[in-house]
Coordinates of N, CA, C and O in Angstrom, one line a residue:
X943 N -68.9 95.9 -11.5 CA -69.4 95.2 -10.3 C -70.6 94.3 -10.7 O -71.3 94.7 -11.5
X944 N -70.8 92.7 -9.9 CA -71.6 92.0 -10.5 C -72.1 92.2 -9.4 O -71.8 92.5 -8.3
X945 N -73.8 91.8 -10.4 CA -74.8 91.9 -9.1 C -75.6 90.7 -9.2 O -76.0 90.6 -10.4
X946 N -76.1 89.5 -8.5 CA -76.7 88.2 -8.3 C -78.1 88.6 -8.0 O -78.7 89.1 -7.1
X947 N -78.6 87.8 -9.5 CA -80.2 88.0 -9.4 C -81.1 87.7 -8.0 O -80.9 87.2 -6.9
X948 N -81.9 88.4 -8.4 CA -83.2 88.0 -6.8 C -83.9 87.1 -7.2 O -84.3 86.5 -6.2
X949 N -84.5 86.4 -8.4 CA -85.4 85.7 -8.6 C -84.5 84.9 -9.1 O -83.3 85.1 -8.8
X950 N -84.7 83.8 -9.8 CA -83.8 82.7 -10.8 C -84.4 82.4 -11.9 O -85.5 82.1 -11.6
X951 N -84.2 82.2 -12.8 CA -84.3 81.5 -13.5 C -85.3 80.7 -13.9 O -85.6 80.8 -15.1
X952 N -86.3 79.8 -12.9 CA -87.2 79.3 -12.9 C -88.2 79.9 -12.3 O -89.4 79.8 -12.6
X953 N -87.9 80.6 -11.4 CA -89.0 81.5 -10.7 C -89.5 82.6 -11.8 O -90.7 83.0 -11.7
X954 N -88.7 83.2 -12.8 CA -89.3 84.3 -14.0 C -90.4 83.2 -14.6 O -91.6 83.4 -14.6
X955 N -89.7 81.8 -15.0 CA -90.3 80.9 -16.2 C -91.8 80.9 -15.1 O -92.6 81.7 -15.4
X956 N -91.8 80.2 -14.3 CA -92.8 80.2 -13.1 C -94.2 81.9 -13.3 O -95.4 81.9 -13.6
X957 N -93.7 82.5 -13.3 CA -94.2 83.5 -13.3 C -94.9 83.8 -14.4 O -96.0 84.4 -14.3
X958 N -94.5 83.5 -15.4 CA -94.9 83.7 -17.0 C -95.8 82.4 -17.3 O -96.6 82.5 -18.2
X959 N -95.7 81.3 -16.8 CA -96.4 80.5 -17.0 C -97.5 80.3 -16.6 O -98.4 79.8 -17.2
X960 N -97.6 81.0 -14.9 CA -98.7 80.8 -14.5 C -99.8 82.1 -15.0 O -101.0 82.1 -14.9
X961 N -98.9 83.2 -15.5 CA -99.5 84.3 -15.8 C -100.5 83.6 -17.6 O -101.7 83.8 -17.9
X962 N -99.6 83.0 -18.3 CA -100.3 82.9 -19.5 C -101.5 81.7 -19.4 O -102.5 81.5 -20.1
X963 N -100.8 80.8 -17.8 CA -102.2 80.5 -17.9 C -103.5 80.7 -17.4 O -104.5 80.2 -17.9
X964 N -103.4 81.5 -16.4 CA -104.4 82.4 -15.9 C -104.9 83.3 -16.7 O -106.1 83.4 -16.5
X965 N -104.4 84.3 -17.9 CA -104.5 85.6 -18.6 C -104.9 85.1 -19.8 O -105.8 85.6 -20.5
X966 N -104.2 83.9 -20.1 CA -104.5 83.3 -22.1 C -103.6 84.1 -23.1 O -103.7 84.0 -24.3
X967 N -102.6 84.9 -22.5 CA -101.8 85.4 -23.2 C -100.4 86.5 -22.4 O -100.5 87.3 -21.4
X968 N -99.4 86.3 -23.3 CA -98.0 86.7 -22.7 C -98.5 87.7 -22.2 O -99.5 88.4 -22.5
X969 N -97.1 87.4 -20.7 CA -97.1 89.5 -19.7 C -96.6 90.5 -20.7 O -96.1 90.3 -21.7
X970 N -96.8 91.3 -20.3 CA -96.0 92.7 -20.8 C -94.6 92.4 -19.9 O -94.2 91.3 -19.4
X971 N -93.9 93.6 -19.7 CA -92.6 93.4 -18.7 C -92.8 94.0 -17.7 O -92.0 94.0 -16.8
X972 N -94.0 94.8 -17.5 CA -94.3 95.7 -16.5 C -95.0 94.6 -15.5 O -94.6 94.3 -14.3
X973 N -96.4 93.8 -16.4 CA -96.2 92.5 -15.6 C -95.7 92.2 -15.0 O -96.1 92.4 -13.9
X974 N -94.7 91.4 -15.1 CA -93.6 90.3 -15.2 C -93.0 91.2 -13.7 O -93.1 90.7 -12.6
X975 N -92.5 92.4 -13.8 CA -92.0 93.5 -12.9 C -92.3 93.3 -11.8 O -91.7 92.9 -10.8
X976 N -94.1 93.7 -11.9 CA -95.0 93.5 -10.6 C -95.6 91.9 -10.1 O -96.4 91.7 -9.2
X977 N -94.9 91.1 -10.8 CA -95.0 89.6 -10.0 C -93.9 89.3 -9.4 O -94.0 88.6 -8.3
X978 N -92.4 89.9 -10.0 CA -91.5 89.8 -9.1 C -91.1 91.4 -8.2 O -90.9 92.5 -8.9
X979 N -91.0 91.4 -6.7 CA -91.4 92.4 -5.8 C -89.7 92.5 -5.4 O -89.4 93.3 -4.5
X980 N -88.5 91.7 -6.2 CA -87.2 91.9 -5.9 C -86.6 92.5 -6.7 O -85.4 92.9 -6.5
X981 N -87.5 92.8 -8.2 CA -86.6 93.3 -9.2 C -86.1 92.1 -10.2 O -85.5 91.0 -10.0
X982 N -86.5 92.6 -11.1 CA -85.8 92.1 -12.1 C -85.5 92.8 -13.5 O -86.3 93.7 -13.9
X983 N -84.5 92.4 -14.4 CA -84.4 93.5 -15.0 C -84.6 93.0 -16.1 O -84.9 91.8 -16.1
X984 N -84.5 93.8 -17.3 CA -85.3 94.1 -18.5 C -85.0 92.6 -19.6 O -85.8 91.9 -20.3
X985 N -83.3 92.5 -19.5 CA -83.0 91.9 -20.1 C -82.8 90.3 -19.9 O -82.3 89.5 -20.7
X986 N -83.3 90.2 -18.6 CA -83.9 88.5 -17.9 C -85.2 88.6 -17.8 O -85.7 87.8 -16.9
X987 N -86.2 89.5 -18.5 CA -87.3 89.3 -18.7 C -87.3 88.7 -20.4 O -87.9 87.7 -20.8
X988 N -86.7 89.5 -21.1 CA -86.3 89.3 -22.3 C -86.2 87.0 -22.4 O -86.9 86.1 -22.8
X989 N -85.0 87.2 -21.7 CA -84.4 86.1 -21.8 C -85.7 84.7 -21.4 O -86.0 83.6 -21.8
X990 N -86.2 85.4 -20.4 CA -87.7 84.2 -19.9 C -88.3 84.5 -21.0 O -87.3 84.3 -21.6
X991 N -89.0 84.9 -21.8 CA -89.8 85.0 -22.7 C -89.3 84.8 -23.6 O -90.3 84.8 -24.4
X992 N -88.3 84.5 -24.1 CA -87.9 84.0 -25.1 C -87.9 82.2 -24.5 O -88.3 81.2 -25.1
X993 N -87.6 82.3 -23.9 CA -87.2 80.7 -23.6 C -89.0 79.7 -23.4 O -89.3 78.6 -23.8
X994 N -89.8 80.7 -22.7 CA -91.3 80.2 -22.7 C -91.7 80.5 -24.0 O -92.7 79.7 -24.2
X995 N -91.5 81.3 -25.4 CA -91.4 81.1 -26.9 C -90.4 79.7 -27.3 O -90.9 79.1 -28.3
X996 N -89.7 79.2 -27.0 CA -88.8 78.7 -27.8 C -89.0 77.2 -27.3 O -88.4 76.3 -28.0
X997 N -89.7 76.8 -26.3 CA -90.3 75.6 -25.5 C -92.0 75.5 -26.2 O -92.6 74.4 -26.3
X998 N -92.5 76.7 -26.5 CA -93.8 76.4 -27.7 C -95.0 76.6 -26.0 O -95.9 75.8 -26.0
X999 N -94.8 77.4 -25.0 CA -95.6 77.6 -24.1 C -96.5 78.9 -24.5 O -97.8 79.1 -24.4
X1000 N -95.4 80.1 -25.1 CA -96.2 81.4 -25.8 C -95.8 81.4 -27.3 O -94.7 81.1 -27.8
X1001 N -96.7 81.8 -27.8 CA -96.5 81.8 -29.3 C -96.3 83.0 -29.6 O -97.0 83.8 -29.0
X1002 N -95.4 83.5 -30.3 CA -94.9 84.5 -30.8 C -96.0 85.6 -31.8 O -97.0 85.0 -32.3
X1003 N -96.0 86.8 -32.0 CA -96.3 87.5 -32.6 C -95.6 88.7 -33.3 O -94.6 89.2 -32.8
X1004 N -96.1 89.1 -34.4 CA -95.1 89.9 -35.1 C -95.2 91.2 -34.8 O -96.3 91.3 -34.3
X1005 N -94.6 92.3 -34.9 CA -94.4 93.9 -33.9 C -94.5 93.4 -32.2 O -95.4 93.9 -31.5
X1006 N -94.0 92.9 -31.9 CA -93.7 93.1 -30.1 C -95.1 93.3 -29.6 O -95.4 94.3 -28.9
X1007 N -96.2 92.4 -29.9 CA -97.8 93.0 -29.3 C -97.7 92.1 -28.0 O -97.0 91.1 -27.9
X1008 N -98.5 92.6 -27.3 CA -98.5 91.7 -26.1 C -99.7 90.7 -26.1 O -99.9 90.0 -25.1
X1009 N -100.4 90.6 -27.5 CA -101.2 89.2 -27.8 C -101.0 88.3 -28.1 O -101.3 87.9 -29.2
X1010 N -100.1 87.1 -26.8 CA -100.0 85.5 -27.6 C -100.5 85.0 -27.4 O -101.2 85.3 -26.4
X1011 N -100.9 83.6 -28.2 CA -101.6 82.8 -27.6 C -101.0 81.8 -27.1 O -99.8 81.8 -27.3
X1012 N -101.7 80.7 -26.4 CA -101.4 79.9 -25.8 C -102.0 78.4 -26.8 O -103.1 77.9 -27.0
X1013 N -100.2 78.0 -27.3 CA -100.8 76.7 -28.1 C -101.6 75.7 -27.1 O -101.5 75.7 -25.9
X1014 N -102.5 74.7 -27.8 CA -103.0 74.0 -27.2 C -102.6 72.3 -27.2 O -102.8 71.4 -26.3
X1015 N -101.9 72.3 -28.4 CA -101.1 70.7 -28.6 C -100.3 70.7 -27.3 O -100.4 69.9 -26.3
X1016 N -99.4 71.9 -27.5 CA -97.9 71.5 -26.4 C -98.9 71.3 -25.1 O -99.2 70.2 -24.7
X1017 N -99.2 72.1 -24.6 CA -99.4 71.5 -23.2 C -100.6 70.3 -23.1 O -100.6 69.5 -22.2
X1018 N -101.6 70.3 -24.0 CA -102.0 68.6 -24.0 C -101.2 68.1 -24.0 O -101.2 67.2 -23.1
X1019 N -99.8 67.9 -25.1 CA -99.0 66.6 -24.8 C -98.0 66.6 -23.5 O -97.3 65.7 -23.2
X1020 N -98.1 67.8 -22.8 CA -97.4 67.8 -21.3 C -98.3 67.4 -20.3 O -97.9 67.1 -19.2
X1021 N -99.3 67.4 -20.7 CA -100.0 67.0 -19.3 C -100.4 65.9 -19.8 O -101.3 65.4 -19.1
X1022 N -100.0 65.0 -21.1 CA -99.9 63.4 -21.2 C -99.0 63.0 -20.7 O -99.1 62.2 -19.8
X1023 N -97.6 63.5 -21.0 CA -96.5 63.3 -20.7 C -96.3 63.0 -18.9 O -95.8 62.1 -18.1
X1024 N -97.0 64.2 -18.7 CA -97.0 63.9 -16.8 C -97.8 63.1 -16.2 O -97.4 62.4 -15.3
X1025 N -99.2 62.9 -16.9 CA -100.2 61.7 -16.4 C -99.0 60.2 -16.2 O -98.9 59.5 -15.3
X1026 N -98.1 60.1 -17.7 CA -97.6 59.0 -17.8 C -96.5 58.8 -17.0 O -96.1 57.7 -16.7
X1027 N -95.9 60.1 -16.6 CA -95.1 59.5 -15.7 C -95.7 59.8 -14.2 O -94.8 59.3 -13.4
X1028 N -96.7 60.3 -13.6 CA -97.0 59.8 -12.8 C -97.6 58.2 -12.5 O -97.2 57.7 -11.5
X1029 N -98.3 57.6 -13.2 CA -98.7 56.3 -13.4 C -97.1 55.4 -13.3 O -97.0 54.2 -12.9
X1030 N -96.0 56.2 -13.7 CA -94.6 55.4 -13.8 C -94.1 55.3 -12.5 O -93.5 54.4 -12.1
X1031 N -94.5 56.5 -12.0 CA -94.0 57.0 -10.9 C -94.8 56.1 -9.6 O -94.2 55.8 -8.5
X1032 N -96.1 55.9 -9.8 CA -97.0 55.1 -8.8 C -96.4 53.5 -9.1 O -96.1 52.8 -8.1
X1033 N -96.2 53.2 -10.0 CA -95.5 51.6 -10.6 C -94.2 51.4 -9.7 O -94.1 50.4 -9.0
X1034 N -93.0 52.5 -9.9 CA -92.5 52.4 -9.2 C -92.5 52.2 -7.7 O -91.9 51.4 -7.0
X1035 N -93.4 53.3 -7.2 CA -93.8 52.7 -6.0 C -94.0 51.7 -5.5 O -93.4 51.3 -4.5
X1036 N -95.1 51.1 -6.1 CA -95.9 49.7 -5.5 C -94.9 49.1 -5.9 O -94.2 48.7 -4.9
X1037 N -94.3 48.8 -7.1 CA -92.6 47.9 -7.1 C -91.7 48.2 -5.4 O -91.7 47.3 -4.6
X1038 N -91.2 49.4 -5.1 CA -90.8 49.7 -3.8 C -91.4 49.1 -3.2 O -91.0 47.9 -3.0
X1039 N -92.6 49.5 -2.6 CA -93.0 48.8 -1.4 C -93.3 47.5 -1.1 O -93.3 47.0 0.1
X1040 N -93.6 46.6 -2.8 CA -93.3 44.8 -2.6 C -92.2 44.6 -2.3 O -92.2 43.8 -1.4
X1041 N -90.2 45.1 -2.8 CA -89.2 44.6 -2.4 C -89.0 45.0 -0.9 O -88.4 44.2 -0.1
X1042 N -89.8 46.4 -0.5 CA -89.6 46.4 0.8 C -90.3 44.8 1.5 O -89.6 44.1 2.2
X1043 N -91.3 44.5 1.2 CA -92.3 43.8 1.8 C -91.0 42.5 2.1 O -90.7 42.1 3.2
X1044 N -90.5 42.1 1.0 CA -90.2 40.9 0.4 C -88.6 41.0 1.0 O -87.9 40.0 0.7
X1045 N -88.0 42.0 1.7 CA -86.8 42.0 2.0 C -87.4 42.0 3.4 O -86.5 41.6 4.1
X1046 N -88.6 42.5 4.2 CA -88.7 42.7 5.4 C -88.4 41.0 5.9 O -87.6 40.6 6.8
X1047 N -89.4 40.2 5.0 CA -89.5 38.9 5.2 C -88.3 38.0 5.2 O -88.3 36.8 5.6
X1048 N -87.2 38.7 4.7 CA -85.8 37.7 4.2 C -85.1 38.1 5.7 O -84.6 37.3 6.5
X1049 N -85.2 39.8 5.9 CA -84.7 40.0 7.1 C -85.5 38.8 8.5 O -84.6 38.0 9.0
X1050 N -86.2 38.7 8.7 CA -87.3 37.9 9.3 C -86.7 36.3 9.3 O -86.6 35.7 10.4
X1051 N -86.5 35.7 8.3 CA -85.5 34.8 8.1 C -84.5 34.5 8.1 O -84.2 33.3 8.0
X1052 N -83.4 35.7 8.1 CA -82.1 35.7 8.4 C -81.9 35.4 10.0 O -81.2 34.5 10.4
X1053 N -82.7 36.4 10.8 CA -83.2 36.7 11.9 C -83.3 35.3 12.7 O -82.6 34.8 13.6
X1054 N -84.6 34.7 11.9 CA -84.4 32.8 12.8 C -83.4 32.4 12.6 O -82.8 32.2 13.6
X1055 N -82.7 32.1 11.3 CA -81.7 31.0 10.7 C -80.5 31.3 12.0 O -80.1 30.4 12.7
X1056 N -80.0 33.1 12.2 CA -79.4 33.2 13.4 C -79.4 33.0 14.4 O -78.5 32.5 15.1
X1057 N -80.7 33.3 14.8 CA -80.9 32.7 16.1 C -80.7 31.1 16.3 O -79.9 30.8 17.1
X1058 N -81.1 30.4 15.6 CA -81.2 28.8 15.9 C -79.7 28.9 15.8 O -79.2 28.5 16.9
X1059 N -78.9 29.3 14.8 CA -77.4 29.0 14.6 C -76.8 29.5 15.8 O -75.8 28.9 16.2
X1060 N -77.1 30.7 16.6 CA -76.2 31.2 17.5 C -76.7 29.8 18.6 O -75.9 29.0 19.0
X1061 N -78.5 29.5 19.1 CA -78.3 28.6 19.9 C -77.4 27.2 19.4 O -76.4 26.7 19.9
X1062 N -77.9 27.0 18.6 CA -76.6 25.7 18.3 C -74.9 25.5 18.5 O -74.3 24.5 19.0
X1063 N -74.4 26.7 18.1 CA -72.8 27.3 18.7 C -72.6 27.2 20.3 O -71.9 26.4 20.9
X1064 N -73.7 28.3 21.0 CA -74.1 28.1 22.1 C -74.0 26.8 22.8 O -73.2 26.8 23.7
X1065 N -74.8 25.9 22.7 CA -74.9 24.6 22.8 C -73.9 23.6 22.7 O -73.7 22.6 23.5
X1066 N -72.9 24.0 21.3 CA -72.0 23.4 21.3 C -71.1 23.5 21.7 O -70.4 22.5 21.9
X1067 N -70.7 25.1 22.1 CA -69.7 25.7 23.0 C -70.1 25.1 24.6 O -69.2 24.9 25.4
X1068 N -71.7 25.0 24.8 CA -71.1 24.4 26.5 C -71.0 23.0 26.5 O -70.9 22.5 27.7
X1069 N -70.9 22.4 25.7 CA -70.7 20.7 25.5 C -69.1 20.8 25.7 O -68.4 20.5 26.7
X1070 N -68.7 21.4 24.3 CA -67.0 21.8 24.4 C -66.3 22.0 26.1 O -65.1 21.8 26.5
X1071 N -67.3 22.4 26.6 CA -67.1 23.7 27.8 C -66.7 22.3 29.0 O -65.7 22.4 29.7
X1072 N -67.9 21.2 29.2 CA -68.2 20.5 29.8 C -67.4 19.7 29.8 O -67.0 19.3 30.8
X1073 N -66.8 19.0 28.1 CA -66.0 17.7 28.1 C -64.6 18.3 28.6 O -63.8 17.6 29.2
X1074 N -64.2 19.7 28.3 CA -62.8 19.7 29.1 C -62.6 20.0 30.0 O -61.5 19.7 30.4
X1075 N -63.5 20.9 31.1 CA -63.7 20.2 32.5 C -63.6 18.9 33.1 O -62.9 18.7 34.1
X1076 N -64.5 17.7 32.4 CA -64.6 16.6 32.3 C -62.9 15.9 32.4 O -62.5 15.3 33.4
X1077 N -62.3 16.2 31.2 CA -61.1 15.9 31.3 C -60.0 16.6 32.4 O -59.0 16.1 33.0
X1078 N -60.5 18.1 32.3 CA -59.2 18.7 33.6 C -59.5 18.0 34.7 O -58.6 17.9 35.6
X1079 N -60.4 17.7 34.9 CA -61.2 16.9 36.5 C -60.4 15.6 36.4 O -60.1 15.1 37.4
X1080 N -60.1 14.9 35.1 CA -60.1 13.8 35.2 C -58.3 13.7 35.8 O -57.7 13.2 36.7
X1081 N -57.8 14.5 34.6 CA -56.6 14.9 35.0 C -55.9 15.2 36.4 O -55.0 14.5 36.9
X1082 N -56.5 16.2 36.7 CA -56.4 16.7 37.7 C -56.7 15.5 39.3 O -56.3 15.8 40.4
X1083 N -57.2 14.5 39.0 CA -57.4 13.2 39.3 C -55.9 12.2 39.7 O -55.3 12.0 40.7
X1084 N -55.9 12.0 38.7 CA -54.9 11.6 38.2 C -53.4 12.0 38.8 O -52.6 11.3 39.3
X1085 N -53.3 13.2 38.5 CA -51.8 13.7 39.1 C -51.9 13.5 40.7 O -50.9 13.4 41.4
X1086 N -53.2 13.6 41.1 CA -53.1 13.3 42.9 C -53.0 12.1 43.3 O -52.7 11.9 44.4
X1087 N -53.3 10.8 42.0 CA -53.3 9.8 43.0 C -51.8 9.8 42.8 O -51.2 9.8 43.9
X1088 N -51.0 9.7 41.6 CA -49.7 9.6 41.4 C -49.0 10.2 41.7 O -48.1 10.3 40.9
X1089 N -49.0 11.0 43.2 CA -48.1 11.7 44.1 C -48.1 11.1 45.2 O -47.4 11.4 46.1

């Protein structure tokens, strides 16, 4: 019978991360246990800790001690890494919000060029409207006197 985790995946990684950075060094599993209040078991504790070793967030130690340390390169180059793409991420924005700006204005222009064009159609439609009146009147003239 299968049974579907309570936590995920990211929520163990979550847990161990925020633990090593608060503590300065890996949970135990009893930790890890009492952060998650749904259960979790031994061998998806296993598996998050190996994966936070193998990403270079906990450094390994030899006999299973519960003393890692916490490299200092990797996560300076993650929080370069994030500085830069937030800055990418703001770029993009202000990019967004000039094409918004710059398309509000085209809309704005489409907007007149329509308007004047519908009045001109308009305009032209009651001229059209007028000259063949003009003519059924004239017509219509016409067939009465030549009765």
């Amino acid at each position: 019978m299968s049974r579907k985790a309570k936590h995920t995946n990211r929520e163990l990684d979550d847990c161990i991360v925020d633990f090593v950075d608060r503590a300065g060094r890996k949970p135990t599993y009893l930790e890890i246990k009492e952060m998650c209040p749904l259960g979790v078991s031994n061998d998806r504790i296993s598996s998050a800790l190996s994966r936070a070793e193998d990403c270079g967030y906990v450094a390994g130690t030899a006999g299973g001690g519960n003393t890692k340390e916490v490299p200092t390169a990797p996560l300076g180059v993650f929080r370069a890494v994030f500085d830069e793409l937030c800055k990418e991420v703001e770029t993009l924005q202000r990019k967004a919000r000039k094409l918004e700006a710059e398309n509000s204005k085209l809309r704005a222009t489409q907007e007149r060029i329509l308007a004047r064009r519908s009045a001109d159609i308009a305009k032209a439609v009651e001229e059209v409207r007028e000259e063949a009146e003009g003519h059924l009147n004239a017509m219509a003239r016409a067939f009465l006197k030549a009765k």
